[in-house]
Short mmCIF file of C-alpha atoms in Angstrom, two decimals:
data_model
loop_
_atom_site.label_atom_id
_atom_site.label_comp_id
_atom_site.label_asym_id
_atom_site.label_seq_id
_atom_site.Cartn_x
_atom_site.Cartn_y
_atom_site.Cartn_z
CA MET A 1 96.62 0.13 103.21
CA THR A 2 95.20 3.61 103.24
CA THR A 3 92.10 2.35 105.08
CA PRO A 4 92.26 0.20 108.23
CA VAL A 5 92.74 -3.46 107.38
CA ARG A 6 90.35 -6.10 108.68
CA ALA A 7 92.40 -8.69 110.45
CA VAL A 8 91.84 -12.19 111.81
CA ARG A 9 93.80 -14.34 114.23
CA ALA A 10 96.85 -15.91 112.59
CA ALA A 11 96.96 -19.66 112.10
CA PRO A 12 99.74 -21.40 114.10
CA GLU A 13 101.84 -22.08 110.99
CA GLN A 14 101.51 -18.44 109.92
CA GLN A 15 102.60 -17.23 113.34
CA GLN A 16 105.47 -19.71 113.42
CA ALA A 17 106.66 -18.56 109.97
CA PHE A 18 106.55 -14.93 111.09
CA ALA A 19 108.41 -15.65 114.35
CA GLN A 20 111.14 -17.41 112.36
CA ALA A 21 111.42 -14.58 109.82
CA ALA A 22 111.42 -11.88 112.50
CA GLY A 23 113.96 -13.72 114.66
CA ILE A 24 111.50 -14.00 117.54
CA THR A 25 112.54 -16.77 119.91
CA PRO A 26 110.49 -18.16 122.79
CA ILE A 27 111.33 -17.11 126.33
CA PRO A 28 113.62 -19.83 127.69
CA GLY A 29 112.23 -21.87 130.55
CA PHE A 30 112.03 -25.31 132.12
CA THR A 31 109.48 -27.90 133.11
CA VAL A 32 109.08 -29.40 136.56
CA ALA A 33 110.44 -32.68 135.20
CA ASP A 34 113.74 -30.87 134.51
CA LEU A 35 114.17 -30.36 138.26
CA TRP A 36 115.08 -34.06 138.61
CA GLY A 37 118.00 -33.70 136.22
CA ASP A 38 121.52 -32.51 136.98
CA TYR A 39 121.82 -29.38 139.09
CA THR A 40 124.44 -26.76 138.37
CA PRO A 41 124.82 -24.53 141.42
CA PRO A 42 124.89 -20.82 140.54
CA GLN A 43 128.23 -19.08 140.79
CA TYR A 44 128.78 -16.52 143.51
CA LEU A 45 131.31 -13.78 144.14
CA VAL A 46 130.58 -13.37 147.82
CA LYS A 47 128.54 -16.29 149.08
CA ARG A 48 124.90 -15.32 149.70
CA LEU A 49 125.76 -11.64 149.11
CA LEU A 50 126.87 -11.07 145.52
CA GLY A 51 126.33 -13.10 142.38
CA PRO A 52 126.67 -12.52 138.62
CA GLY A 53 124.14 -10.06 137.26
CA GLU A 54 122.76 -9.27 140.70
CA VAL A 55 122.33 -5.85 142.26
CA THR A 56 123.32 -5.21 145.86
CA VAL A 57 122.63 -1.89 147.55
CA LEU A 58 124.81 -0.89 150.50
CA PHE A 59 123.49 2.23 152.11
CA GLY A 60 124.10 4.30 155.22
CA GLN A 61 124.50 7.81 156.47
CA SER A 62 127.51 9.89 155.62
CA GLY A 63 130.50 8.84 157.76
CA HIS A 64 129.02 5.44 158.63
CA PHE A 65 131.77 3.39 156.94
CA LYS A 66 129.80 2.36 153.88
CA SER A 67 132.65 3.21 151.50
CA VAL A 68 135.17 1.48 153.82
CA ILE A 69 133.00 -1.65 153.67
CA ALA A 70 132.66 -1.34 149.88
CA VAL A 71 136.45 -1.04 149.50
CA ASP A 72 136.96 -4.02 151.80
CA LEU A 73 134.46 -6.12 149.88
CA ALA A 74 135.91 -5.10 146.50
CA LEU A 75 139.44 -6.00 147.60
CA CYS A 76 138.33 -9.31 149.13
CA VAL A 77 136.78 -10.33 145.77
CA ALA A 78 139.72 -8.93 143.79
CA SER A 79 142.18 -10.96 145.89
CA GLY A 80 139.96 -14.02 146.48
CA ARG A 81 140.19 -13.58 150.27
CA GLU A 82 137.28 -14.35 152.55
CA PHE A 83 135.07 -11.38 153.33
CA HIS A 84 135.20 -11.60 157.12
CA GLY A 85 134.37 -15.28 157.25
CA VAL A 86 132.27 -15.36 154.06
CA ARG A 87 133.70 -17.17 151.07
CA THR A 88 134.50 -15.24 147.90
CA ARG A 89 135.56 -16.19 144.41
CA LYS A 90 138.47 -14.23 142.92
CA ALA A 91 137.38 -12.02 140.02
CA GLY A 92 138.18 -8.72 138.32
CA VAL A 93 136.60 -5.73 140.05
CA LEU A 94 135.90 -2.24 138.71
CA TYR A 95 135.50 0.46 141.37
CA VAL A 96 133.74 3.52 139.94
CA ALA A 97 134.59 6.27 142.41
CA GLY A 98 132.37 9.28 141.97
CA GLU A 99 133.81 11.17 144.95
CA GLY A 100 136.56 11.17 147.57
CA HIS A 101 139.38 9.97 145.35
CA GLY A 102 142.18 11.06 147.75
CA GLY A 103 140.64 9.21 150.68
CA LEU A 104 140.02 6.17 148.53
CA ARG A 105 143.73 5.76 147.74
CA LYS A 106 144.50 5.82 151.46
CA ARG A 107 141.78 3.26 152.26
CA LEU A 108 143.05 0.94 149.57
CA ARG A 109 146.64 1.21 150.82
CA ALA A 110 145.53 0.67 154.43
CA TRP A 111 143.72 -2.52 153.43
CA LEU A 112 146.74 -3.77 151.50
CA ILE A 113 149.12 -3.09 154.40
CA ALA A 114 146.74 -4.61 156.95
CA HIS A 115 146.51 -7.75 154.81
CA GLU A 116 150.29 -8.00 154.42
CA PHE A 117 150.49 -7.06 150.76
CA ASN A 118 153.57 -5.28 149.47
CA ALA A 119 154.92 -4.14 146.12
CA ALA A 120 156.25 -7.62 145.39
CA SER A 121 152.95 -9.40 146.18
CA GLU A 122 150.47 -10.56 143.61
CA GLN A 123 148.12 -7.58 143.55
CA PRO A 124 144.32 -7.74 143.82
CA ALA A 125 142.59 -7.52 140.42
CA LEU A 126 141.03 -4.12 141.07
CA PHE A 127 140.69 -1.15 138.70
CA VAL A 128 139.70 2.19 140.24
CA THR A 129 138.42 5.12 138.20
CA ASP A 130 139.67 8.65 138.79
CA ALA A 131 136.32 10.16 137.88
CA GLY A 132 132.67 9.28 138.22
CA ALA A 133 130.33 7.82 135.61
CA ASP A 134 127.18 9.34 134.11
CA LEU A 135 124.69 6.48 134.30
CA LEU A 136 121.82 8.39 132.72
CA GLY A 137 123.65 10.53 130.18
CA ASN A 138 126.54 8.36 129.06
CA PRO A 139 126.04 4.65 129.81
CA ALA A 140 128.29 3.71 126.90
CA GLN A 141 131.27 5.23 128.75
CA LEU A 142 130.81 2.87 131.68
CA ARG A 143 130.57 -0.08 129.33
CA VAL A 144 133.82 0.94 127.61
CA THR A 145 135.43 1.36 131.04
CA VAL A 146 134.37 -2.17 132.04
CA GLU A 147 135.94 -3.54 128.87
CA GLN A 148 139.14 -1.49 129.32
CA ALA A 149 139.48 -2.52 132.98
CA ALA A 150 139.15 -6.19 132.01
CA LYS A 151 141.85 -5.67 129.39
CA ASP A 152 144.19 -3.93 131.87
CA LEU A 153 143.66 -6.55 134.58
CA GLY A 154 143.73 -9.50 132.20
CA LEU A 155 140.65 -10.82 133.96
CA PRO A 156 136.93 -10.43 133.20
CA ILE A 157 135.20 -7.84 135.36
CA GLU A 158 132.66 -9.66 137.52
CA LEU A 159 131.95 -6.95 140.08
CA VAL A 160 131.27 -3.27 139.44
CA VAL A 161 131.13 -1.03 142.51
CA ILE A 162 129.31 2.29 141.99
CA ASP A 163 130.37 4.60 144.84
CA THR A 164 128.13 6.46 145.34
CA LEU A 165 125.00 6.07 143.23
CA ALA A 166 124.26 9.79 143.62
CA ALA A 167 127.75 10.84 142.49
CA ASN A 168 127.48 8.64 139.38
CA PHE A 169 123.79 9.19 138.64
CA GLY A 170 124.05 11.92 136.01
CA ALA A 171 121.54 14.67 135.29
CA GLY A 172 118.36 13.12 136.64
CA ASP A 173 116.14 12.98 139.68
CA GLU A 174 116.73 10.00 141.97
CA ASN A 175 113.28 10.55 143.46
CA HIS A 176 111.75 9.92 140.04
CA ALA A 177 110.98 6.22 139.48
CA SER A 178 111.74 6.26 135.75
CA ASP A 179 115.11 8.00 136.25
CA MET A 180 116.09 5.61 139.04
CA ALA A 181 115.01 2.60 136.97
CA ALA A 182 116.95 3.95 133.98
CA ALA A 183 120.10 4.45 136.10
CA ILE A 184 119.93 0.94 137.57
CA GLY A 185 119.20 -0.55 134.16
CA SER A 186 122.11 1.38 132.70
CA ALA A 187 124.46 0.12 135.43
CA LYS A 188 123.34 -3.49 134.91
CA ARG A 189 123.61 -3.36 131.13
CA SER A 190 126.99 -1.61 131.20
CA ALA A 191 128.32 -4.13 133.72
CA LEU A 192 127.98 -6.81 131.01
CA GLY A 193 126.65 -9.48 133.35
CA ALA A 194 128.83 -8.59 136.34
CA ALA A 195 127.43 -8.12 139.83
CA VAL A 196 126.70 -4.49 140.70
CA LEU A 197 127.25 -3.02 144.16
CA LEU A 198 125.55 0.34 144.55
CA VAL A 199 126.76 2.44 147.49
CA HIS A 200 124.03 4.87 148.45
CA HIS A 201 122.88 7.32 151.12
CA THR A 202 119.98 6.92 153.52
CA GLY A 203 116.78 8.83 152.97
CA HIS A 204 116.10 12.20 154.55
CA GLY A 205 114.30 11.49 157.82
CA ALA A 206 114.13 7.76 156.99
CA GLU A 207 117.38 6.18 158.09
CA ALA A 208 116.12 2.64 157.60
CA ARG A 209 115.84 2.94 153.83
CA GLU A 210 117.69 4.24 150.82
CA ARG A 211 117.29 7.78 149.58
CA GLY A 212 115.20 8.28 146.45
CA SER A 213 112.65 6.26 144.51
CA TYR A 214 111.27 2.98 145.82
CA SER A 215 112.23 1.39 142.49
CA LEU A 216 115.78 1.03 143.85
CA ILE A 217 114.49 -1.12 146.71
CA ALA A 218 112.43 -3.20 144.29
CA ALA A 219 115.31 -3.66 141.85
CA ALA A 220 117.86 -4.70 144.48
CA ASP A 221 118.53 -8.40 145.02
CA TYR A 222 120.30 -7.65 148.31
CA ARG A 223 119.97 -4.62 150.60
CA LEU A 224 122.56 -3.91 153.29
CA CYS A 225 122.30 -1.06 155.78
CA ALA A 226 125.49 0.17 157.51
CA ALA A 227 125.18 2.12 160.77
CA TYR A 228 127.99 3.30 163.05
CA ASP A 229 127.50 3.54 166.80
CA ASP A 230 129.67 6.21 168.44
CA VAL A 231 129.42 4.65 171.90
CA SER A 232 130.51 1.10 171.05
CA GLN A 233 132.58 2.39 168.12
CA ARG A 234 131.23 -0.42 165.98
CA VAL A 235 129.66 -0.55 162.56
CA GLU A 236 126.67 -2.81 162.20
CA VAL A 237 125.64 -4.08 158.77
CA LYS A 238 122.06 -5.31 158.66
CA PHE A 239 120.72 -7.47 155.85
CA LEU A 240 117.35 -6.00 154.94
CA LYS A 241 116.77 -8.09 151.82
CA VAL A 242 118.44 -11.31 150.70
CA LYS A 243 117.16 -12.91 147.52
CA ASP A 244 116.01 -16.53 147.79
CA ASP A 245 117.53 -17.06 151.22
CA GLU A 246 116.94 -16.21 154.84
CA ARG A 247 118.52 -13.03 156.13
CA PRO A 248 121.75 -13.59 158.07
CA GLU A 249 122.35 -12.05 161.47
CA PRO A 250 123.85 -8.55 161.26
CA PHE A 251 127.62 -8.27 160.86
CA ALA A 252 129.42 -6.12 163.43
CA PHE A 253 132.75 -4.50 162.65
CA THR A 254 135.34 -2.69 164.71
CA TRP A 255 137.87 -0.46 163.06
CA ARG A 256 141.51 0.36 163.57
CA ARG A 257 143.96 2.85 162.19
CA VAL A 258 146.71 1.63 159.91
CA PRO A 259 149.88 3.70 159.29
CA LEU A 260 150.26 4.11 155.54
CA ASP A 261 154.02 4.74 155.41
CA TRP A 262 153.13 7.95 153.57
CA GLN A 263 153.75 11.45 154.90
CA ASP A 264 151.78 14.60 154.31
CA VAL A 265 153.44 17.83 153.15
CA ASP A 266 154.52 18.58 156.74
CA GLY A 267 156.19 15.20 157.07
CA GLU A 268 153.53 13.81 159.41
CA GLU A 269 152.55 10.21 158.97
CA LEU A 270 149.25 9.49 157.24
CA THR A 271 146.87 6.80 158.43
CA SER A 272 143.60 5.32 157.30
CA VAL A 273 141.16 2.77 158.69
CA VAL A 274 140.36 -0.87 158.09
CA ILE A 275 137.47 -2.84 159.51
CA GLU A 276 137.48 -6.15 161.38
CA ARG A 277 134.41 -8.24 161.98
CA VAL A 278 133.62 -9.13 165.58
CA ASP A 279 130.94 -11.26 167.19
CA ALA A 280 128.54 -10.22 169.96
CA SER A 281 131.22 -10.58 172.65
CA GLY A 282 133.59 -8.44 170.68
CA GLU A 283 135.75 -11.35 169.62
CA SER A 284 136.98 -11.53 166.08
CA VAL A 285 135.29 -13.99 163.75
CA ALA A 286 138.10 -13.74 161.22
CA ARG A 287 140.10 -16.59 162.66
CA GLN A 288 140.77 -17.82 159.16
CA SER A 289 143.28 -15.03 158.65
CA LEU A 290 145.44 -16.41 161.46
CA GLY A 291 147.91 -19.11 160.57
CA LYS A 292 147.63 -22.54 162.21
CA ASN A 293 150.40 -21.91 164.73
CA GLN A 294 149.23 -18.37 165.43
CA ALA A 295 145.68 -19.58 166.13
CA LEU A 296 147.01 -22.31 168.44
CA ALA A 297 149.23 -19.89 170.37
CA TYR A 298 146.37 -17.44 170.64
CA ARG A 299 143.95 -20.08 171.97
CA VAL A 300 146.49 -21.15 174.59
CA LEU A 301 147.00 -17.54 175.64
CA GLN A 302 143.25 -16.97 175.92
CA ARG A 303 142.91 -20.05 178.13
CA LEU A 304 145.75 -18.97 180.40
CA TYR A 305 144.44 -15.44 180.58
CA GLY A 306 140.97 -16.72 181.53
CA LEU A 307 142.51 -18.79 184.34
CA ARG A 308 144.48 -15.78 185.60
CA GLN A 309 141.35 -13.62 185.52
CA ARG A 310 139.42 -16.12 187.63
CA HIS A 311 142.36 -16.36 190.01
CA GLU A 312 142.47 -12.57 190.41
CA ALA A 313 138.71 -12.48 191.05
CA GLN A 314 138.97 -15.22 193.70
CA GLN A 315 141.73 -13.27 195.41
CA GLY A 316 139.53 -10.18 195.53
CA GLY A 317 141.45 -8.39 192.80
CA ARG A 318 140.31 -6.93 189.48
CA GLU A 319 140.02 -9.19 186.43
CA GLU A 320 141.71 -6.63 184.19
CA ASP A 321 144.84 -6.85 186.36
CA ALA A 322 145.35 -10.45 185.25
CA ILE A 323 148.63 -11.08 183.44
CA VAL A 324 150.23 -14.03 181.71
CA LEU A 325 154.00 -14.45 181.73
CA ARG A 326 155.56 -15.14 178.38
CA GLY A 327 157.52 -18.10 179.74
CA ALA A 328 154.37 -19.79 181.07
CA TRP A 329 152.65 -19.24 177.74
CA ARG A 330 155.59 -20.76 175.87
CA THR A 331 155.61 -23.80 178.16
CA GLU A 332 151.89 -24.38 177.60
CA CYS A 333 152.36 -24.03 173.86
CA GLU A 334 155.13 -26.59 173.90
CA LYS A 335 152.78 -28.95 175.73
CA ALA A 336 150.33 -28.34 172.87
CA LYS A 337 153.03 -29.52 170.41
CA LEU A 338 154.03 -26.06 169.20
CA GLU A 339 157.78 -25.99 168.63
CA ARG A 340 159.81 -23.26 170.32
CA ASN A 341 160.97 -21.55 167.11
CA ARG A 342 157.42 -21.70 165.66
CA PHE A 343 156.17 -20.16 168.92
CA ALA A 344 158.52 -17.19 168.48
CA GLU A 345 157.27 -16.67 164.92
CA ALA A 346 153.65 -16.90 166.05
CA VAL A 347 154.23 -14.32 168.80
CA GLU A 348 155.78 -11.90 166.31
CA ALA A 349 152.83 -12.35 163.94
CA LEU A 350 150.26 -11.90 166.71
CA ILE A 351 151.94 -8.69 167.82
CA GLU A 352 152.04 -7.41 164.26
CA LYS A 353 148.35 -8.21 163.74
CA GLY A 354 147.43 -6.43 166.94
CA CYS A 355 146.06 -9.59 168.56
CA ILE A 356 148.14 -9.39 171.72
CA ALA A 357 149.69 -6.74 173.94
CA VAL A 358 153.21 -7.37 175.27
CA GLU A 359 154.88 -5.43 178.06
CA GLY A 360 158.26 -6.89 178.94
CA GLU A 361 157.58 -10.48 180.02
CA GLN A 362 153.87 -9.83 180.50
CA VAL A 363 151.41 -10.60 177.75
CA ARG A 364 147.64 -10.47 177.34
CA PRO A 365 145.22 -11.07 174.43
CA LEU A 366 143.38 -8.22 172.75
CA LYS A 367 139.93 -9.59 172.05
CA ALA A 368 138.78 -7.33 169.29
CA ARG A 369 142.08 -7.05 167.53
CA ILE A 370 142.42 -10.25 165.63
CA GLY A 371 142.79 -9.67 161.92
CA MET B 1 116.86 15.29 130.89
CA ASP B 2 115.53 13.57 127.77
CA ARG B 3 113.14 10.88 129.03
CA ASN B 4 112.97 9.22 125.60
CA ARG B 5 116.66 8.38 125.68
CA THR B 6 116.21 4.90 127.13
CA HIS B 7 113.52 4.07 124.61
CA ARG B 8 115.81 5.17 121.79
CA HIS B 9 118.53 2.82 123.04
CA ALA B 10 116.01 -0.02 123.16
CA VAL B 11 114.96 0.26 119.52
CA THR B 12 118.45 0.67 118.10
CA ALA B 13 118.70 -3.01 117.23
CA GLU B 14 115.47 -2.80 115.23
CA HIS B 15 116.81 0.15 113.26
CA GLN B 16 119.76 -1.94 112.17
CA ARG B 17 117.39 -4.12 110.09
CA LYS B 18 116.56 -3.39 106.47
CA PRO B 19 113.89 -0.73 105.88
CA LEU B 20 110.34 -1.89 105.39
CA PRO B 21 108.35 -1.25 102.20
CA ALA B 22 105.61 1.38 102.39
CA TYR B 23 102.81 0.30 104.77
CA GLY B 24 105.11 -2.42 106.10
CA ARG B 25 105.00 -1.05 109.63
CA GLU B 26 101.21 -1.46 109.88
CA LEU B 27 101.39 -5.07 108.69
CA LEU B 28 104.29 -5.80 111.01
CA GLU B 29 102.30 -4.44 113.95
CA LEU B 30 99.42 -6.76 113.06
CA ARG B 31 101.77 -9.74 112.88
CA ARG B 32 103.30 -8.91 116.27
CA GLN B 33 99.79 -9.01 117.73
CA GLY B 34 99.30 -12.50 116.28
CA LEU B 35 96.89 -11.28 113.58
CA VAL B 36 96.86 -11.59 109.80
CA PRO B 37 94.85 -9.53 107.24
CA GLU B 38 91.62 -11.00 105.94
CA ARG B 39 91.94 -12.63 102.53
CA GLY B 40 90.94 -10.41 99.60
CA PHE B 41 91.55 -10.27 95.85
CA CYS B 42 92.74 -13.66 94.45
CA ASN B 43 92.44 -15.07 97.98
CA ALA B 44 95.67 -13.26 98.95
CA HIS B 45 96.37 -11.86 102.41
CA VAL B 46 98.67 -9.13 101.09
CA ILE B 47 99.11 -7.39 97.73
CA VAL B 48 102.58 -6.06 96.95
CA CYS B 49 102.31 -3.19 94.46
CA LEU B 50 105.41 -2.54 92.37
CA ASP B 51 106.00 1.07 91.29
CA CYS B 52 102.32 1.90 91.69
CA TRP B 53 100.33 3.58 94.46
CA ASP B 54 96.91 3.56 92.81
CA ILE B 55 95.77 -0.03 93.21
CA ALA B 56 94.40 -2.05 96.13
CA ARG B 57 93.86 1.07 98.21
CA ASN B 58 91.28 -0.60 100.43
CA ARG B 59 93.27 -3.82 100.84
CA CYS B 60 96.24 -4.83 102.89
CA ARG B 61 99.08 -3.82 100.63
CA LEU B 62 102.78 -3.10 100.58
CA VAL B 63 104.17 -0.67 98.03
CA VAL B 64 107.63 -0.83 96.49
CA ALA B 65 108.15 2.76 95.47
CA ARG B 66 109.71 3.59 92.13
CA ASP B 67 112.90 4.94 93.71
CA ALA B 68 113.36 1.93 96.03
CA ASP B 69 115.58 -1.08 95.43
CA PRO B 70 113.32 -4.07 96.21
CA LEU B 71 116.25 -6.17 97.41
CA SER B 72 117.10 -3.57 100.04
CA LEU B 73 113.66 -3.93 101.67
CA ASP B 74 112.60 -6.25 104.48
CA PHE B 75 109.58 -8.43 103.66
CA MET B 76 109.54 -10.46 106.88
CA ALA B 77 105.97 -9.27 107.54
CA VAL B 78 104.63 -11.56 104.77
CA ALA B 79 106.04 -14.73 106.34
CA GLY B 80 103.51 -17.57 106.12
CA LEU B 81 100.97 -15.50 104.15
CA ASP B 82 99.54 -15.80 100.65
CA VAL B 83 100.91 -12.88 98.65
CA LEU B 84 99.97 -11.38 95.31
CA VAL B 85 102.53 -9.13 93.65
CA ALA B 86 100.89 -6.68 91.26
CA VAL B 87 103.19 -5.43 88.49
CA ASN B 88 102.78 -3.50 85.27
CA SER B 89 105.09 -4.70 82.50
CA THR B 90 104.92 -1.32 80.79
CA MET B 91 106.09 0.48 83.91
CA SER B 92 108.67 -1.95 85.34
CA ASP B 93 111.24 -3.96 83.41
CA GLN B 94 111.71 -7.70 83.81
CA ALA B 95 114.83 -7.39 85.97
CA ARG B 96 113.05 -5.15 88.47
CA ARG B 97 110.01 -7.45 88.56
CA ASP B 98 112.23 -10.45 89.20
CA ALA B 99 114.17 -8.58 91.88
CA THR B 100 110.87 -7.80 93.61
CA VAL B 101 109.86 -11.45 93.50
CA ARG B 102 113.23 -12.49 94.96
CA ALA B 103 112.92 -9.89 97.70
CA ILE B 104 109.43 -11.11 98.66
CA LEU B 105 110.63 -14.73 98.67
CA THR B 106 113.27 -13.83 101.28
CA GLY B 107 110.31 -13.05 103.57
CA ASN B 108 109.14 -16.69 103.18
CA PRO B 109 105.50 -16.24 102.10
CA ALA B 110 103.31 -19.36 102.00
CA SER B 111 102.51 -18.66 98.34
CA LEU B 112 103.33 -15.97 95.79
CA TYR B 113 101.49 -15.16 92.57
CA GLU B 114 102.59 -12.46 90.15
CA LEU B 115 99.83 -10.64 88.30
CA ASP B 116 100.68 -8.32 85.41
CA ALA B 117 98.09 -5.57 85.04
CA ARG B 118 98.85 -5.37 81.28
CA ALA B 119 98.33 -9.14 80.78
CA PRO B 120 96.05 -10.40 83.56
CA HIS B 121 95.69 -13.82 81.96
CA GLN B 122 99.43 -14.48 81.95
CA GLY B 123 100.16 -14.42 85.67
CA ARG B 124 102.98 -16.51 87.12
CA PHE B 125 102.73 -18.92 90.05
CA ILE B 126 106.05 -18.28 91.76
CA LYS B 127 105.45 -20.26 94.93
CA SER B 128 102.56 -22.45 95.98
CA ARG B 129 101.66 -24.16 99.23
CA ALA B 130 101.64 -27.55 97.49
CA LEU B 131 104.84 -27.41 95.46
CA GLY B 132 106.93 -24.65 96.99
CA ILE B 133 109.01 -22.63 94.49
CA GLU B 134 107.53 -23.45 91.08
CA LEU B 135 109.86 -21.52 88.79
CA GLN B 136 113.36 -22.79 88.58
CA GLU B 137 114.96 -19.33 88.22
CA PHE B 138 113.77 -18.43 91.73
CA ALA B 139 114.79 -21.65 93.41
CA ALA B 140 117.47 -21.15 96.08
#
């Protein structure tokens, strides 16, 4: 064939024979009639937020809690706990930490302590790397890491957290569409079908979007923007893109310090932070983490406290001076069929979880401190 | 950074296939576009030349070079086509000619006719559209 060959369109049987020989298979699909058959709902990791093979981008400015949220989300999936009222499915998680490894250990320990884990507990199925990946230069390394993590955890990896995208990007330009597309493609391929959570920074002078090429926005199935407000001391997570569903209302989080039971070199106690979701009034929406008796005792206390506040206001006093006596609370709980010894246990738990403040016989609920 | 890196990863699977005979890439490209060569000599779409580069220069041809093992080559590009294999019994021994025929048959041509340049009237019908494999030694 030293001269160009004259060619004609292939007959169907010729094309079919070639497709068979070359191993070319048709793109799988379905007909409309198939829609009336059985429906298998797609699996999720975090309902309406993370699913197999999907890419979620969580971005925010430096110091706006995006890594704290990523750690929280990773541990919720790894332990099968609800993510602040959103259902999760327990799965193996790989956390690829490209920066801040010292701080990450503290955040992980804070979450574990805040959620009542100890050395004897069944541990969340989470594997954390001590170094970052190179998505552009060495995608094979990430793939091997996914396989090794699954082996170590004894559970398939179904979520890969890349924190941050910039620290794991490799030698490329995140403003360049082809480099960004290559990095995302590399993360997806290396994740072997797992969901990918990319933690990223906001753009320079454009806080409402991710830094770098627009191809990241286009490739993401879900986009979450985290922003911390110094005045209210809350983190708000907005849902800017949710695939195939309507966007939920923003999630608001408060934070609290948790003693780590670790000391620094001077013997001073180390702490780190955990987040707690609150609603518009500042009340926790994570009721599910309270036991049945604890929730009952807390509801009774809230009712009594509300009555006392109204009474104070009617008497011309200040609402914040309202107090509830422990004995009155116990009596009301007994009326609500809560046994006396269960009441004592519930009080201890509520104190430990930071839901109530107790001073001698006086007690009051702490609205934003239910966890 | 090397911008061709991703492309190289993408074609790795293709490289794991057997090598193509000479001019195989051009024919394969045609087939991927849904085209076939126009019929030519002996009504064949493709002429496979064994150990010879001098014939069918202006036709669609594949060449099995003298230093190549025919069975190590990938003939998938001839799938569904009528193929003529041109041999020269003074240049290639019987075992090599048969090996070439077997290699082409793995590509599943619609028909295959062997023409010996030294004895043009003694060609062999290896495979026909009507009967399939006609010679027992090449069956299965």
